[in-house]
PDB file of C-alpha atoms and ligand atoms in Angstrom:
ATOM      1  CA  MET A   1      35.552  61.653 102.797  1.00 74.00           C
ATOM      2  CA  ASN A   2      38.583  63.839 102.067  1.00 95.00           C
ATOM      3  CA  ARG A   3      38.524  65.483 105.531  1.00 98.00           C
ATOM      4  CA  VAL A   4      42.304  66.058 105.372  1.00 98.00           C
ATOM      5  CA  GLU A   5      42.663  66.251 101.572  1.00 98.00           C
ATOM      6  CA  GLY A   6      45.962  67.851 100.551  1.00 97.00           C
ATOM      7  CA  LYS A   7      47.379  67.826 104.009  1.00 98.00           C
ATOM      8  CA  VAL A   8      50.758  66.238 104.964  1.00 99.00           C
ATOM      9  CA  ALA A   9      50.844  64.225 108.231  1.00 99.00           C
ATOM     10  CA  VAL A  10      53.730  62.834 110.289  1.00 99.00           C
ATOM     11  CA  VAL A  11      52.764  60.132 112.696  1.00 99.00           C
ATOM     12  CA  THR A  12      55.334  58.831 115.233  1.00 99.00           C
ATOM     13  CA  GLY A  13      55.029  55.171 116.381  1.00 98.00           C
ATOM     14  CA  GLY A  14      52.779  54.804 113.339  1.00 98.00           C
ATOM     15  CA  ALA A  15      53.303  51.031 112.774  1.00 98.00           C
ATOM     16  CA  SER A  16      51.125  49.696 115.565  1.00 98.00           C
ATOM     17  CA  GLY A  17      47.982  50.212 117.578  1.00 98.00           C
ATOM     18  CA  ILE A  18      46.635  53.726 117.693  1.00 98.00           C
ATOM     19  CA  GLY A  19      49.303  55.059 115.383  1.00 98.00           C
ATOM     20  CA  ARG A  20      48.543  52.486 112.766  1.00 98.00           C
ATOM     21  CA  ALA A  21      44.752  53.155 112.882  1.00 98.00           C
ATOM     22  CA  THR A  22      45.620  56.913 112.644  1.00 99.00           C
ATOM     23  CA  CYS A  23      47.784  56.455 109.570  1.00 99.00           C
ATOM     24  CA  LEU A  24      45.135  54.347 107.827  1.00 98.00           C
ATOM     25  CA  LEU A  25      42.324  56.901 108.594  1.00 98.00           C
ATOM     26  CA  LEU A  26      44.349  60.018 107.671  1.00 98.00           C
ATOM     27  CA  ALA A  27      45.465  58.381 104.414  1.00 98.00           C
ATOM     28  CA  LYS A  28      41.790  57.296 103.627  1.00 98.00           C
ATOM     29  CA  GLU A  29      40.704  60.915 104.247  1.00 98.00           C
ATOM     30  CA  GLY A  30      43.200  62.239 101.729  1.00 98.00           C
ATOM     31  CA  ALA A  31      46.487  63.101 103.596  1.00 98.00           C
ATOM     32  CA  CYS A  32      49.906  62.126 102.523  1.00 98.00           C
ATOM     33  CA  VAL A  33      51.115  60.105 105.513  1.00 99.00           C
ATOM     34  CA  ALA A  34      54.701  59.811 106.859  1.00 99.00           C
ATOM     35  CA  VAL A  35      54.505  56.571 108.786  1.00 99.00           C
ATOM     36  CA  THR A  36      57.442  56.766 111.175  1.00 99.00           C
ATOM     37  CA  ASP A  37      58.555  54.096 113.693  1.00 98.00           C
ATOM     38  CA  ILE A  38      61.339  51.927 114.879  1.00 98.00           C
ATOM     39  CA  ALA A  39      59.387  48.837 113.836  1.00 98.00           C
ATOM     40  CA  GLU A  40      60.603  48.814 110.195  1.00 98.00           C
ATOM     41  CA  LYS A  41      58.816  45.659 108.942  1.00 98.00           C
ATOM     42  CA  GLU A  42      55.414  46.659 110.351  1.00 98.00           C
ATOM     43  CA  GLY A  43      55.842  50.258 109.181  1.00 98.00           C
ATOM     44  CA  ARG A  44      56.732  49.208 105.578  1.00 98.00           C
ATOM     45  CA  GLY A  45      53.879  46.752 105.586  1.00 98.00           C
ATOM     46  CA  LEU A  46      51.465  49.420 106.596  1.00 98.00           C
ATOM     47  CA  VAL A  47      52.699  51.745 103.754  1.00 99.00           C
ATOM     48  CA  GLU A  48      51.998  48.865 101.306  1.00 98.00           C
ATOM     49  CA  GLU A  49      48.569  48.379 102.679  1.00 98.00           C
ATOM     50  CA  ILE A  50      47.758  52.167 102.414  1.00 98.00           C
ATOM     51  CA  THR A  51      49.175  52.314  98.935  1.00 98.00           C
ATOM     52  CA  GLU A  52      47.249  49.323  97.737  1.00 98.00           C
ATOM     53  CA  LYS A  53      44.028  51.065  98.997  1.00 98.00           C
ATOM     54  CA  GLY A  54      44.901  54.037  96.874  1.00 98.00           C
ATOM     55  CA  GLY A  55      46.304  56.232  99.637  1.00 98.00           C
ATOM     56  CA  LYS A  56      49.642  58.133  99.779  1.00 98.00           C
ATOM     57  CA  ALA A  57      52.181  57.083 102.394  1.00 99.00           C
ATOM     58  CA  GLU A  58      55.895  56.533 102.898  1.00 98.00           C
ATOM     59  CA  TYR A  59      57.893  54.952 105.727  1.00 99.00           C
ATOM     60  CA  TRP A  60      60.662  56.658 107.587  1.00 98.00           C
ATOM     61  CA  HIS A  61      62.710  54.925 110.277  1.00 98.00           C
ATOM     62  CA  LEU A  62      62.594  57.294 113.277  1.00 99.00           C
ATOM     63  CA  ASN A  63      63.548  56.779 116.867  1.00 99.00           C
ATOM     64  CA  VAL A  64      61.934  59.845 118.543  1.00 99.00           C
ATOM     65  CA  THR A  65      64.669  60.052 121.168  1.00 98.00           C
ATOM     66  CA  GLN A  66      67.320  60.919 118.551  1.00 98.00           C
ATOM     67  CA  GLU A  67      67.223  64.631 117.641  1.00 99.00           C
ATOM     68  CA  ALA A  68      69.459  64.297 114.611  1.00 99.00           C
ATOM     69  CA  SER A  69      67.104  61.705 113.093  1.00 98.00           C
ATOM     70  CA  VAL A  70      64.062  63.778 113.938  1.00 99.00           C
ATOM     71  CA  LYS A  71      65.586  66.752 112.193  1.00 98.00           C
ATOM     72  CA  GLN A  72      66.573  64.602 109.185  1.00 99.00           C
ATOM     73  CA  VAL A  73      63.108  63.003 108.817  1.00 99.00           C
ATOM     74  CA  VAL A  74      61.383  66.397 109.093  1.00 98.00           C
ATOM     75  CA  SER A  75      63.567  67.740 106.361  1.00 98.00           C
ATOM     76  CA  GLU A  76      63.033  64.688 104.090  1.00 98.00           C
ATOM     77  CA  VAL A  77      59.242  64.816 104.507  1.00 98.00           C
ATOM     78  CA  ARG A  78      59.369  68.512 103.569  1.00 98.00           C
ATOM     79  CA  GLU A  79      61.525  67.671 100.615  1.00 98.00           C
ATOM     80  CA  LYS A  80      59.070  64.984  99.415  1.00 98.00           C
ATOM     81  CA  TRP A  81      55.741  66.726 100.069  1.00 98.00           C
ATOM     82  CA  GLY A  82      56.697  70.463 100.505  1.00 98.00           C
ATOM     83  CA  LYS A  83      55.164  70.945 103.968  1.00 98.00           C
ATOM     84  CA  ILE A  84      54.006  69.348 107.232  1.00 99.00           C
ATOM     85  CA  ASP A  85      50.419  70.218 108.214  1.00 99.00           C
ATOM     86  CA  ILE A  86      49.851  67.535 110.936  1.00 99.00           C
ATOM     87  CA  LEU A  87      52.058  66.012 113.585  1.00 99.00           C
ATOM     88  CA  VAL A  88      50.686  63.144 115.678  1.00 99.00           C
ATOM     89  CA  ASN A  89      53.064  62.519 118.608  1.00 99.00           C
ATOM     90  CA  ASN A  90      51.877  58.995 119.297  1.00 98.00           C
ATOM     91  CA  ALA A  91      55.114  56.984 119.931  1.00 98.00           C
ATOM     92  CA  GLY A  92      55.081  55.861 123.582  1.00 98.00           C
ATOM     93  CA  ILE A  93      55.744  53.126 125.994  1.00 97.00           C
ATOM     94  CA  VAL A  94      54.247  51.979 129.287  1.00 96.00           C
ATOM     95  CA  GLY A  95      57.583  51.312 130.918  1.00 95.00           C
ATOM     96  CA  ILE A  96      58.046  49.550 134.227  1.00 93.00           C
ATOM     97  CA  ASN A  97      55.238  49.077 136.708  1.00 93.00           C
ATOM     98  CA  LYS A  98      56.793  49.375 140.192  1.00 96.00           C
ATOM     99  CA  PRO A  99      56.135  51.564 143.180  1.00 98.00           C
ATOM    100  CA  THR A 100      58.106  54.836 143.106  1.00 98.00           C
ATOM    101  CA  HIS A 101      60.667  53.727 145.819  1.00 98.00           C
ATOM    102  CA  GLU A 102      61.775  50.743 143.778  1.00 98.00           C
ATOM    103  CA  ILE A 103      62.313  52.512 140.465  1.00 98.00           C
ATOM    104  CA  ALA A 104      65.866  52.922 139.171  1.00 98.00           C
ATOM    105  CA  GLU A 105      66.870  56.256 137.662  1.00 98.00           C
ATOM    106  CA  ASP A 106      67.628  54.530 134.343  1.00 98.00           C
ATOM    107  CA  GLU A 107      64.141  53.017 134.217  1.00 98.00           C
ATOM    108  CA  TRP A 108      62.601  56.474 134.853  1.00 98.00           C
ATOM    109  CA  ASN A 109      64.839  58.130 132.309  1.00 98.00           C
ATOM    110  CA  GLU A 110      64.228  55.521 129.630  1.00 98.00           C
ATOM    111  CA  LEU A 111      60.475  56.146 129.615  1.00 98.00           C
ATOM    112  CA  MET A 112      60.904  59.919 129.857  1.00 98.00           C
ATOM    113  CA  ALA A 113      63.232  59.835 126.822  1.00 98.00           C
ATOM    114  CA  ILE A 114      60.476  58.386 124.618  1.00 98.00           C
ATOM    115  CA  ASN A 115      57.198  59.723 126.109  1.00 98.00           C
ATOM    116  CA  VAL A 116      58.341  63.242 127.000  1.00 99.00           C
ATOM    117  CA  ASN A 117      61.633  64.090 125.193  1.00 99.00           C
ATOM    118  CA  GLY A 118      60.384  62.383 122.053  1.00 99.00           C
ATOM    119  CA  VAL A 119      57.273  64.639 122.012  1.00 99.00           C
ATOM    120  CA  PHE A 120      59.417  67.705 122.617  1.00 99.00           C
ATOM    121  CA  LEU A 121      61.976  66.879 119.901  1.00 99.00           C
ATOM    122  CA  CYS A 122      59.380  66.077 117.205  1.00 99.00           C
ATOM    123  CA  THR A 123      57.333  69.081 118.180  1.00 99.00           C
ATOM    124  CA  LYS A 124      60.422  71.339 118.079  1.00 99.00           C
ATOM    125  CA  HIS A 125      61.417  70.412 114.564  1.00 99.00           C
ATOM    126  CA  VAL A 126      57.952  70.258 113.109  1.00 99.00           C
ATOM    127  CA  LEU A 127      57.178  73.670 114.594  1.00 99.00           C
ATOM    128  CA  ILE A 128      60.221  75.094 112.819  1.00 98.00           C
ATOM    129  CA  SER A 129      58.761  73.698 109.546  1.00 98.00           C
ATOM    130  CA  MET A 130      55.165  74.869 110.388  1.00 98.00           C
ATOM    131  CA  LEU A 131      56.425  78.424 111.260  1.00 98.00           C
ATOM    132  CA  GLU A 132      57.903  78.533 107.769  1.00 98.00           C
ATOM    133  CA  THR A 133      54.896  77.169 105.899  1.00 98.00           C
ATOM    134  CA  GLY A 134      52.187  79.037 107.773  1.00 98.00           C
ATOM    135  CA  GLY A 135      50.631  76.811 110.401  1.00 98.00           C
ATOM    136  CA  GLY A 136      49.410  73.262 111.249  1.00 98.00           C
ATOM    137  CA  SER A 137      47.898  71.058 113.924  1.00 99.00           C
ATOM    138  CA  ILE A 138      49.855  69.039 116.492  1.00 99.00           C
ATOM    139  CA  ILE A 139      48.089  66.242 118.339  1.00 99.00           C
ATOM    140  CA  ASN A 140      49.776  64.755 121.353  1.00 99.00           C
ATOM    141  CA  LEU A 141      48.867  61.368 122.837  1.00 98.00           C
ATOM    142  CA  SER A 142      48.461  61.755 126.521  1.00 99.00           C
ATOM    143  CA  SER A 143      46.158  59.413 128.376  1.00 98.00           C
ATOM    144  CA  VAL A 144      43.508  59.275 131.126  1.00 98.00           C
ATOM    145  CA  TYR A 145      46.681  58.519 133.160  1.00 98.00           C
ATOM    146  CA  GLY A 146      47.628  62.163 132.344  1.00 98.00           C
ATOM    147  CA  LEU A 147      44.423  63.436 133.908  1.00 98.00           C
ATOM    148  CA  VAL A 148      43.893  61.327 137.041  1.00 97.00           C
ATOM    149  CA  GLY A 149      46.287  59.528 139.336  1.00 95.00           C
ATOM    150  CA  GLY A 150      46.424  55.827 140.059  1.00 93.00           C
ATOM    151  CA  PRO A 151      48.401  53.465 142.272  1.00 96.00           C
ATOM    152  CA  ASP A 152      50.559  52.140 139.358  1.00 95.00           C
ATOM    153  CA  MET A 153      53.141  53.057 136.722  1.00 96.00           C
ATOM    154  CA  PRO A 154      54.491  56.286 138.284  1.00 98.00           C
ATOM    155  CA  PRO A 155      56.731  57.248 135.337  1.00 98.00           C
ATOM    156  CA  TYR A 156      53.970  56.685 132.843  1.00 98.00           C
ATOM    157  CA  HIS A 157      51.534  58.914 134.831  1.00 98.00           C
ATOM    158  CA  ALA A 158      54.253  61.584 135.094  1.00 98.00           C
ATOM    159  CA  SER A 159      54.995  61.455 131.384  1.00 98.00           C
ATOM    160  CA  LYS A 160      51.403  61.726 130.328  1.00 98.00           C
ATOM    161  CA  GLY A 161      50.753  64.591 132.786  1.00 98.00           C
ATOM    162  CA  ALA A 162      53.775  66.362 131.176  1.00 99.00           C
ATOM    163  CA  VAL A 163      52.476  65.899 127.731  1.00 99.00           C
ATOM    164  CA  ARG A 164      49.065  67.347 128.761  1.00 98.00           C
ATOM    165  CA  LEU A 165      50.695  70.674 129.833  1.00 98.00           C
ATOM    166  CA  MET A 166      53.280  70.751 127.044  1.00 98.00           C
ATOM    167  CA  SER A 167      50.353  70.774 124.692  1.00 99.00           C
ATOM    168  CA  LYS A 168      48.670  73.748 126.426  1.00 98.00           C
ATOM    169  CA  THR A 169      51.916  75.804 126.604  1.00 98.00           C
ATOM    170  CA  ASP A 170      52.607  75.227 122.941  1.00 99.00           C
ATOM    171  CA  ALA A 171      48.960  76.001 122.059  1.00 99.00           C
ATOM    172  CA  LEU A 172      49.387  79.437 123.776  1.00 98.00           C
ATOM    173  CA  LEU A 173      52.892  80.095 122.352  1.00 98.00           C
ATOM    174  CA  TYR A 174      51.919  79.346 118.819  1.00 99.00           C
ATOM    175  CA  ALA A 175      48.220  80.394 118.495  1.00 98.00           C
ATOM    176  CA  LYS A 176      49.272  83.578 116.745  1.00 98.00           C
ATOM    177  CA  ASN A 177      51.143  81.447 114.183  1.00 98.00           C
ATOM    178  CA  LYS A 178      48.052  79.435 113.211  1.00 98.00           C
ATOM    179  CA  ILE A 179      49.495  76.341 114.838  1.00 99.00           C
ATOM    180  CA  ARG A 180      46.992  74.431 117.026  1.00 99.00           C
ATOM    181  CA  VAL A 181      48.124  72.029 119.737  1.00 99.00           C
ATOM    182  CA  ASN A 182      45.751  69.573 121.492  1.00 99.00           C
ATOM    183  CA  SER A 183      46.145  66.470 123.633  1.00 99.00           C
ATOM    184  CA  VAL A 184      44.137  63.285 123.329  1.00 99.00           C
ATOM    185  CA  HIS A 185      43.366  61.204 126.445  1.00 99.00           C
ATOM    186  CA  PRO A 186      42.260  57.616 125.796  1.00 98.00           C
ATOM    187  CA  ALA A 187      41.467  55.124 128.496  1.00 98.00           C
ATOM    188  CA  PHE A 188      42.443  51.487 127.819  1.00 98.00           C
ATOM    189  CA  ILE A 189      42.512  50.772 124.169  1.00 98.00           C
ATOM    190  CA  TRP A 190      43.021  47.199 122.903  1.00 98.00           C
ATOM    191  CA  THR A 191      46.488  47.403 121.213  1.00 97.00           C
ATOM    192  CA  PRO A 192      49.722  45.402 121.372  1.00 95.00           C
ATOM    193  CA  LEU A 193      50.740  47.818 124.184  1.00 94.00           C
ATOM    194  CA  VAL A 194      47.911  46.729 126.520  1.00 95.00           C
ATOM    195  CA  GLU A 195      48.221  43.129 125.446  1.00 95.00           C
ATOM    196  CA  LYS A 196      51.927  43.114 126.390  1.00 92.00           C
ATOM    197  CA  LEU A 197      51.103  44.800 129.726  1.00 90.00           C
ATOM    198  CA  LEU A 198      48.544  42.062 130.572  1.00 93.00           C
ATOM    199  CA  ALA A 199      50.896  39.266 129.456  1.00 92.00           C
ATOM    200  CA  GLU A 200      53.487  40.570 131.839  1.00 89.00           C
ATOM    201  CA  GLN A 201      50.958  40.448 134.658  1.00 87.00           C
ATOM    202  CA  GLY A 202      49.787  36.907 133.890  1.00 90.00           C
ATOM    203  CA  ASP A 203      46.460  35.732 132.362  1.00 93.00           C
ATOM    204  CA  VAL A 204      45.650  37.945 129.306  1.00 95.00           C
ATOM    205  CA  ALA A 205      42.000  36.935 129.051  1.00 95.00           C
ATOM    206  CA  GLU A 206      41.324  37.424 132.731  1.00 96.00           C
ATOM    207  CA  GLY A 207      43.211  40.756 132.695  1.00 96.00           C
ATOM    208  CA  ARG A 208      41.217  41.964 129.712  1.00 97.00           C
ATOM    209  CA  LYS A 209      37.975  41.246 131.616  1.00 97.00           C
ATOM    210  CA  ILE A 210      39.224  43.354 134.559  1.00 96.00           C
ATOM    211  CA  LEU A 211      40.199  46.207 132.260  1.00 96.00           C
ATOM    212  CA  ASP A 212      36.912  46.057 130.358  1.00 98.00           C
ATOM    213  CA  SER A 213      35.093  46.452 133.674  1.00 97.00           C
ATOM    214  CA  LEU A 214      36.883  49.646 134.547  1.00 96.00           C
ATOM    215  CA  HIS A 215      34.928  51.446 131.656  1.00 98.00           C
ATOM    216  CA  PRO A 216      31.388  52.446 132.352  1.00 98.00           C
ATOM    217  CA  VAL A 217      30.463  51.443 128.811  1.00 98.00           C
ATOM    218  CA  GLY A 218      31.614  47.941 129.768  1.00 98.00           C
ATOM    219  CA  HIS A 219      34.626  47.373 127.559  1.00 98.00           C
ATOM    220  CA  MET A 220      37.933  48.801 126.312  1.00 98.00           C
ATOM    221  CA  GLY A 221      38.209  51.062 123.325  1.00 98.00           C
ATOM    222  CA  GLU A 222      39.447  50.205 119.789  1.00 98.00           C
ATOM    223  CA  PRO A 223      42.226  52.059 118.002  1.00 98.00           C
ATOM    224  CA  ASP A 224      39.710  53.584 115.580  1.00 98.00           C
ATOM    225  CA  ASP A 225      37.802  55.200 118.492  1.00 98.00           C
ATOM    226  CA  VAL A 226      40.984  57.293 119.105  1.00 99.00           C
ATOM    227  CA  ALA A 227      41.894  57.681 115.440  1.00 99.00           C
ATOM    228  CA  TYR A 228      38.594  59.427 114.703  1.00 98.00           C
ATOM    229  CA  GLY A 229      39.310  61.987 117.523  1.00 99.00           C
ATOM    230  CA  ILE A 230      42.832  62.596 116.018  1.00 99.00           C
ATOM    231  CA  LEU A 231      41.293  63.013 112.550  1.00 99.00           C
ATOM    232  CA  TYR A 232      38.921  65.656 113.866  1.00 99.00           C
ATOM    233  CA  LEU A 233      41.778  67.566 115.594  1.00 99.00           C
ATOM    234  CA  ALA A 234      43.956  67.191 112.401  1.00 99.00           C
ATOM    235  CA  SER A 235      41.218  68.541 110.074  1.00 98.00           C
ATOM    236  CA  ASP A 236      40.040  72.079 109.606  1.00 98.00           C
ATOM    237  CA  GLU A 237      36.758  71.092 111.246  1.00 98.00           C
ATOM    238  CA  SER A 238      38.527  71.870 114.571  1.00 98.00           C
ATOM    239  CA  LYS A 239      39.958  75.239 113.487  1.00 98.00           C
ATOM    240  CA  PHE A 240      38.787  76.944 116.721  1.00 98.00           C
ATOM    241  CA  VAL A 241      40.110  74.141 118.933  1.00 99.00           C
ATOM    242  CA  THR A 242      43.497  74.548 120.591  1.00 99.00           C
ATOM    243  CA  GLY A 243      44.940  73.777 123.996  1.00 99.00           C
ATOM    244  CA  SER A 244      42.056  71.427 124.604  1.00 98.00           C
ATOM    245  CA  GLU A 245      41.954  67.861 125.973  1.00 98.00           C
ATOM    246  CA  LEU A 246      39.949  65.327 123.987  1.00 98.00           C
ATOM    247  CA  VAL A 247      39.000  62.590 126.381  1.00 98.00           C
ATOM    248  CA  ILE A 248      38.115  59.262 124.723  1.00 98.00           C
ATOM    249  CA  ASP A 249      37.537  56.957 127.551  1.00 98.00           C
ATOM    250  CA  GLY A 250      34.198  55.201 127.564  1.00 98.00           C
ATOM    251  CA  GLY A 251      33.329  57.128 130.703  1.00 98.00           C
ATOM    252  CA  TYR A 252      36.422  56.140 132.680  1.00 98.00           C
ATOM    253  CA  THR A 253      37.040  59.651 134.098  1.00 97.00           C
ATOM    254  CA  ALA A 254      33.379  60.698 134.439  1.00 96.00           C
ATOM    255  CA  HIS A 255      33.104  59.514 138.057  1.00 87.00           C
TER     256      HIS A 255
HETATM  257  P1  NAD B 301      51.706  50.304 120.592  1.00 83.39           P
HETATM  258  O1  NAD B 301      52.736  49.673 121.458  1.00 83.39           O
HETATM  259  O2  NAD B 301      50.685  49.464 119.909  1.00 83.39           O
HETATM  260  O3  NAD B 301      52.409  51.253 119.571  1.00 83.39           O
HETATM  261  C1  NAD B 301      53.374  52.105 119.911  1.00 83.39           C
HETATM  262  C2  NAD B 301      54.362  52.313 118.709  1.00 83.39           C
HETATM  263  O4  NAD B 301      55.431  53.203 119.102  1.00 83.39           O
HETATM  264  C3  NAD B 301      55.014  50.987 118.263  1.00 83.39           C
HETATM  265  O5  NAD B 301      54.881  50.787 116.904  1.00 83.39           O
HETATM  266  C4  NAD B 301      56.516  51.192 118.770  1.00 83.39           C
HETATM  267  O6  NAD B 301      57.385  50.561 117.828  1.00 83.39           O
HETATM  268  C5  NAD B 301      56.633  52.738 118.665  1.00 83.39           C
HETATM  269  N1  NAD B 301      57.720  53.165 119.451  1.00 83.39           N
HETATM  270  C6  NAD B 301      58.178  52.801 120.682  1.00 83.39           C
HETATM  271  N2  NAD B 301      59.247  53.495 121.090  1.00 83.39           N
HETATM  272  C7  NAD B 301      59.545  54.261 120.006  1.00 83.39           C
HETATM  273  C8  NAD B 301      60.626  55.215 119.746  1.00 83.39           C
HETATM  274  N3  NAD B 301      61.640  55.413 120.601  1.00 83.39           N
HETATM  275  N4  NAD B 301      60.570  55.860 118.559  1.00 83.39           N
HETATM  276  C9  NAD B 301      59.594  55.675 117.664  1.00 83.39           C
HETATM  277  N5  NAD B 301      58.657  54.863 117.811  1.00 83.39           N
HETATM  278  C10 NAD B 301      58.677  54.107 118.988  1.00 83.39           C
HETATM  279  O7  NAD B 301      50.978  51.448 121.510  1.00 83.39           O
HETATM  280  P2  NAD B 301      49.490  52.032 121.482  1.00 83.39           P
HETATM  281  O8  NAD B 301      48.694  51.411 122.542  1.00 83.39           O
HETATM  282  O9  NAD B 301      48.990  52.204 120.133  1.00 83.39           O
HETATM  283  O10 NAD B 301      49.836  53.513 122.077  1.00 83.39           O
HETATM  284  C11 NAD B 301      50.118  54.674 121.304  1.00 83.39           C
HETATM  285  C12 NAD B 301      50.141  55.896 122.214  1.00 83.39           C
HETATM  286  O11 NAD B 301      48.863  56.043 122.820  1.00 83.39           O
HETATM  287  C13 NAD B 301      51.156  55.869 123.262  1.00 83.39           C
HETATM  288  O12 NAD B 301      51.684  57.150 123.487  1.00 83.39           O
HETATM  289  C14 NAD B 301      50.343  55.407 124.535  1.00 83.39           C
HETATM  290  O13 NAD B 301      50.987  55.854 125.723  1.00 83.39           O
HETATM  291  C15 NAD B 301      49.070  56.140 124.231  1.00 83.39           C
HETATM  292  N6  NAD B 301      47.936  55.589 124.903  1.00 83.39           N
HETATM  293  C16 NAD B 301      47.607  54.279 124.766  1.00 83.39           C
HETATM  294  C17 NAD B 301      46.548  53.701 125.420  1.00 83.39           C
HETATM  295  C18 NAD B 301      46.115  52.294 125.327  1.00 83.39           C
HETATM  296  O14 NAD B 301      45.391  51.791 126.132  1.00 83.39           O
HETATM  297  N7  NAD B 301      46.600  51.581 124.281  1.00 83.39           N
HETATM  298  C19 NAD B 301      45.770  54.511 126.341  1.00 83.39           C
HETATM  299  C20 NAD B 301      46.160  55.824 126.520  1.00 83.39           C
HETATM  300  C21 NAD B 301      47.289  56.362 125.769  1.00 83.39           C
END
């Protein structure tokens, strides 16, 4: 209990899947949580749920690709709670699944705008705040797709590889400022993102079985499996941990 008591957290893409589980857990463990997303109804619903359980949360509409909005939300969270201790760069999409020679430039750029530029913009403005208030912890959602290659989703792989090294560079740049930056690398986690991916490919139940079988433990992960890792990196329990990669993958990359 109270593992992040008194801390202020901003979670991007907080309304669904891993982001939603993270908001619930951080609030349960005592943080004030800024649930940010473009999915207004789900985001506001989540804030209600957290508040009913006795937690502290508020919703901000935030498209991570829009720098002016990012700056505005960071400033409003600071105004409300005085500081930002934790940033979870979680918003992300899978994008198109075509071989490289068939991808249009717009398709590539659309994914990069969210998965890479979004991480950059949120990190930039939260860093400015953390430098003023004396430190913090930034957690970036990469993926096992940012650690190993695969014959699918080239832009997604590229984006998650970029996030992995953005985390290490920022960890080195800001270690002296007491700002820690780490990346998290989940394998397949059962969320709306994966369900949509399978629906686009055909039979969801059949697809789920195939994805389950890719993990040595025999099944996909759950959002909470990742949220607990994020909680650790957000809390002071991980005060000596920066520039690291937390792999949460049921053995997917252990081969
Ligand atoms: P999800 O689709 O359930 O949730 C993503 C959230 O991001 C949604 O609420 C969506 O509205 C929001 N979002 C999308 N575009 C946005 C934008 N421009 N600005 C702000 N918010 C935006 O996805 P998830 O499975 O929970 O994935 C969360 C993160 O974890 C992503 O970065 C994803 O790449 C990463 N990840 C997921 C898995 C998995 O198997 N689910 C595995 C590895 C990594």
